[in-house]
């Protein structure tokens, strides 16, 4: 049964979705209209990959959360499906918050999400009540389970929170369902709780997978937990982080914890912890495993702090990163755009051994929907260059640049002149590791974003730009002598 609230959202989509298609990024997921945040339920279902997302169709601001819905066969070309969930029950009337999805053995599609309602406490204040709920469907329509919620605050360990208890990531393992859920522990900081179930309707607490102990931020949102290249990896999105060097910036951040899970205590024994993305706009990543065994991650390409800062005439807000293939290298999480992107490459242009020592541009190297690979090395072995810069999405007054400075060993991304009429965070800097003084960068440019992959995916940095689509120029500059190889493809997709 489609509720009145869900039908209203679907009718709204039918009425307005087609208006803005020429304003959207070409190959990054958006809601098409309204507001989106976290990816949800990113998982295979019946031979395709489904992606849901936190969604408020009616305005470009956050509102009572619905789940929007898309599916794809190749992570680049997406088919839009009608909104899947609306806040229409007593237990989720303030929002259907983030969660996951799984294909059941009998072919049904199960969504697990956080139902949010409000309660008034004895002291008169109003707080969230967050519980975990499920809905079952066929890939288009979903029915909320009659005995929701399936996990509530009575199943959190002592000292745990019923206010901050959200974002279940569900998967199947050895015939059991498992879920990792964000919670706030007694010390006020985040913990990831593990639950198990035989049928996805009756759950049991299993243990604490990891806890912040106020080390990496406070509440941990949006966990994902999976095996990768012989290790266990936990992704979390902490709120209220404090800065740690160039590694973590203040506010909402993303952290990956790599190690091995202790089979008895269920705890993840950490071996390495680092940021997932070093740019400005990246949050709440979710992963899935493809049929050919790849672990693919997608994230909200946005930053909560700046989410109110958008050009006044925008008719959609929020986009996802490109889906990225994950691997572990030297104890670090590496990420590269899904290989399917290569099927959309056209018009290859390459240059080799270009000497950059002042401002130059190169014939054929321009555009706003691009896949560019660069190799940069010293042009003069007896004197190291001072910096190398690439300017993107450039016109007479606007540009976005990426700079590498050998003396500090850091990359800086700077979108100060990228169309934002706000005094917000526009710059990030982070150290990179070079082999033989050679820096490799891959840059994916779409209408409203830049994604940078450094040294074959060892680090990534994502950021949103609102530079007008006509700003297509690209140029290079250096102080000192830099030798550069470049390979550029246009990215083309007809929708
Ligand atoms: C993270 C988050 C989640 C929550 C959702 C609400 O961005 O705060 O914890 O489920 O957004 O939209």
XYZ file of N, CA and C and ligand atoms in Angstrom, residues 37-38 54 62 65 97-98 166-167 221-222 239 283-284 300 304, ligand 1:
60
model
N 21.005 13.999 0.846
C 22.263 13.787 1.554
C 22.648 12.318 1.455
N 22.978 11.656 2.532
C 23.669 10.349 2.489
C 23.158 9.344 1.451
N 19.061 9.868 1.180
C 18.312 10.773 2.040
C 17.782 11.900 1.158
N 17.291 20.640 3.814
C 16.975 19.398 4.524
C 15.562 19.512 5.118
N 12.901 13.434 6.222
C 13.624 12.615 5.255
C 12.785 11.507 4.633
N 15.551 8.033 8.341
C 16.973 8.356 8.265
C 17.739 7.226 7.568
N 19.059 7.404 7.510
C 19.904 6.531 6.701
C 19.859 5.059 7.098
N 21.562 5.364 15.127
C 21.071 5.443 13.748
C 22.019 4.861 12.701
N 21.467 4.801 11.495
C 22.195 4.497 10.264
C 22.647 3.037 10.165
N 28.465 8.656 12.799
C 27.318 8.391 11.928
C 27.736 7.420 10.815
N 26.721 6.832 10.205
C 26.856 6.111 8.930
C 28.008 5.109 8.856
N 30.872 13.281 13.906
C 30.517 14.692 14.058
C 31.488 15.316 15.056
N 31.161 12.828 2.586
C 30.563 12.405 3.859
C 29.729 11.142 3.655
N 29.585 10.388 4.731
C 28.640 9.267 4.815
C 28.825 8.211 3.712
N 28.274 10.980 -0.168
C 27.657 12.288 -0.394
C 28.787 13.280 -0.664
N 28.475 19.109 5.541
C 27.297 19.621 6.271
C 27.410 21.109 6.563
C 24.445 11.927 8.211
C 23.082 11.960 8.845
C 22.711 10.587 9.366
C 21.215 10.627 9.373
C 20.912 11.450 8.156
C 19.702 12.316 8.281
O 24.645 12.832 7.199
O 23.063 12.918 9.874
O 23.281 10.261 10.611
O 20.672 9.346 9.274
O 22.051 12.262 7.931
O 19.377 12.888 7.060
